[in-house]
């Protein structure tokens, strides 16, 4: 399984984020997983790629030409794609991946995983996605999403389709048993019946 990991190009201010990133890759190395990620050596991206390479995993990076210079592209990985724009980066990562996990990160991580959630909602793909909720990192984001459900902007079915756990093994096993929800349009049609 090719798993896209979205995460920070920083380490955050709690060592647990880096520790859990490393531990998660150690677990995934015992499975038939290829890592797809943002192609950088910086922050959690660097931890993930270095750990995976050290454990002889296949690691595919996708980075823009501009970020390759700013974030120090990782040339020690199995394959590195260079693209022109962030949009192309996201598209390539989506095309390459069978599933998606958001580790702790900032604006970029939230934007990337939110786009994947949107694609599930509107039926553009049926691939599983997860929030790796290390140390409760995504609790406030989940509160926001629940508020979106409460106010009628997200269906409960689509919120429930997001796998949330602080246990990477649980996330991985959930990926294997994932059943995608119907698209927003299909759900709305069912409600009219």
C-alpha positions as a printed Julia matrix, in Angstrom:
193×3 Matrix{Float64}:
   0.0    0.0     0.0
   1.29   3.46   -0.88
   0.49   5.84    1.97
   0.79   9.61    1.58
   1.95  11.27    4.77
   1.26  14.97    5.17
   3.22  16.58    8.0
   5.18  19.59    9.11
   8.46  20.83    7.71
   9.08  21.83   11.34
   9.35  19.61   14.41
   6.79  21.45   16.55
   7.52  22.35   20.16
   6.87  18.94   21.72
   9.36  16.11   21.24
   6.51  13.6    21.14
   5.68  14.64   17.56
   9.12  13.6    16.31
   9.19  10.49   18.51
   5.79   9.31   17.26
   6.71  10.08   13.64
   9.74   7.81   13.97
   7.8    5.08   15.79
   5.03   5.14   13.21
   7.49   4.59   10.36
   9.13   1.79   12.34
   5.73   0.08   12.49
   4.9    0.75    8.83
   8.26  -0.78    7.86
   6.88  -4.13    9.09
   4.04  -3.88    6.57
   3.97  -3.71    2.8
   3.95   0.1     2.78
   5.58   2.62    0.48
   5.8    6.15    1.87
   4.74   9.07   -0.33
   5.54  12.48    1.14
   6.55  16.07    0.39
  10.17  15.34   -0.58
  11.95  17.47    2.04
  14.63  16.78    4.66
  13.16  19.43    6.98
  11.23  18.82   10.2
   8.92  15.84   10.55
   9.25  15.23    6.81
  12.94  14.64    7.38
  12.31  12.31   10.31
   9.82  10.27    8.32
  12.0    9.94    5.22
  15.24   9.24    7.09
  13.63   6.62    9.31
  11.99   4.93    6.32
  15.2    4.9     4.27
  17.18   3.57    7.26
  14.63   0.73    7.46
  14.95  -0.03    3.73
  11.46   1.15    2.85
  10.52   2.56   -0.53
  10.11   6.33   -0.17
   8.69   8.56   -2.89
   8.97  12.32   -2.54
   7.17  15.04   -4.47
   8.51  18.58   -4.19
   8.31  21.79   -6.18
  11.46  23.16   -7.77
  11.15  26.26   -5.58
  10.78  24.3    -2.33
  13.62  21.98   -3.31
  15.99  24.9    -2.77
  14.3   26.3     0.34
  13.62  23.05    2.22
  16.62  21.09    1.02
  15.27  18.32   -1.16
  15.91  14.8     0.01
  18.0   13.06   -2.64
  18.59   9.91   -0.56
  15.04   8.61   -1.08
  13.96   5.97   -3.59
  12.35   8.39   -6.05
  11.97  12.17   -6.08
   9.53  13.92   -8.39
  10.05  17.64   -9.0
   7.05  19.63  -10.15
   6.39  23.29  -10.87
   3.54  24.12   -8.49
   2.06  23.14   -5.13
  -1.12  22.13   -6.98
   0.91  19.7    -9.13
   2.62  18.4    -5.99
  -0.71  17.6    -4.35
  -2.07  16.02   -7.54
   0.99  13.81   -7.95
   0.88  12.69   -4.31
  -2.81  11.86   -4.66
  -2.23   9.9    -7.89
   0.6    7.9    -6.33
  -1.2    7.07   -3.06
  -3.73   4.49   -1.92
  -4.35   6.15    1.47
  -3.55   9.39    3.31
  -2.45  10.3     6.84
  -2.05  13.76    8.32
   0.61  13.8    11.0
   0.98  17.01   13.05
   1.71  19.99   10.83
   0.64  23.51    9.99
  -1.22  25.32    7.21
   0.13  23.09    4.43
  -0.78  19.88    6.22
  -4.3   21.1     6.99
  -4.8   22.29    3.42
  -3.56  19.0     1.95
  -5.66  16.69    4.11
  -8.72  18.95    3.86
  -8.55  18.66    0.08
  -8.49  14.88    0.4
 -11.52  15.03    2.73
 -13.3   17.18    0.14
 -12.58  14.65   -2.62
 -14.21  11.93   -0.52
 -17.18  14.19    0.17
 -17.83  14.96   -3.5
 -16.98  11.46   -4.73
 -13.73  12.13   -6.61
 -12.06   9.2    -4.86
 -12.8    6.52   -2.3
  -9.37   6.25   -0.67
  -9.09   6.15    3.13
  -7.71   9.1     5.04
  -6.73   9.63    8.65
  -5.69  12.15   11.24
  -2.81  10.83   13.33
  -3.92  12.51   16.54
  -0.61  12.48   18.43
  -0.99  13.99   21.9
  -4.48  15.24   20.98
  -3.0   17.45   18.26
  -6.14  17.41   16.09
  -8.73  17.68   18.89
  -9.53  21.35   18.2
  -9.71  20.7    14.45
 -12.14  17.86   15.12
 -14.26  20.21   17.24
 -14.37  22.57   14.27
 -15.44  19.74   11.95
 -18.16  18.68   14.39
 -19.36  22.28   14.39
 -19.51  22.1    10.59
 -21.73  19.02   10.92
 -23.89  20.76   13.54
 -24.38  23.7    11.18
 -25.14  21.57    8.13
 -21.98  22.08    6.07
 -20.56  18.55    6.45
 -22.59  15.36    6.77
 -22.05  13.07    9.75
 -21.31  10.26    7.26
 -18.39  12.21    5.82
 -17.03  13.17    9.21
 -17.26   9.53   10.27
 -15.27   8.53    7.17
 -12.2   10.26    8.61
 -10.14   7.78   10.62
  -8.88   9.4    13.81
  -6.42   7.73   16.16
  -3.23   8.24   18.12
  -2.28   4.64   17.27
  -0.64   4.1    13.87
  -1.44   0.36   13.95
  -5.13   1.16   14.36
  -4.96   3.58   11.44
  -3.22   1.04    9.22
  -5.73  -1.7    10.07
  -8.61   0.72    9.45
  -7.18   1.41    6.0
  -7.37  -2.28    5.13
 -11.06  -2.45    6.13
 -12.13   0.97    4.84
 -15.48   1.44    3.13
 -15.9    4.88    1.58
 -19.15   6.76    2.16
 -21.45   7.77   -0.64
 -20.75  11.17   -2.17
 -22.5   14.29   -0.91
 -24.76  14.22   -3.95
 -25.72  10.56   -3.44
 -26.51  11.17    0.23
 -28.64  14.21   -0.61
 -30.56  12.19   -3.23
 -31.22   9.44   -0.65
 -32.58  11.99    1.82
 -35.06  13.23   -0.8
 -36.49   9.73   -1.31
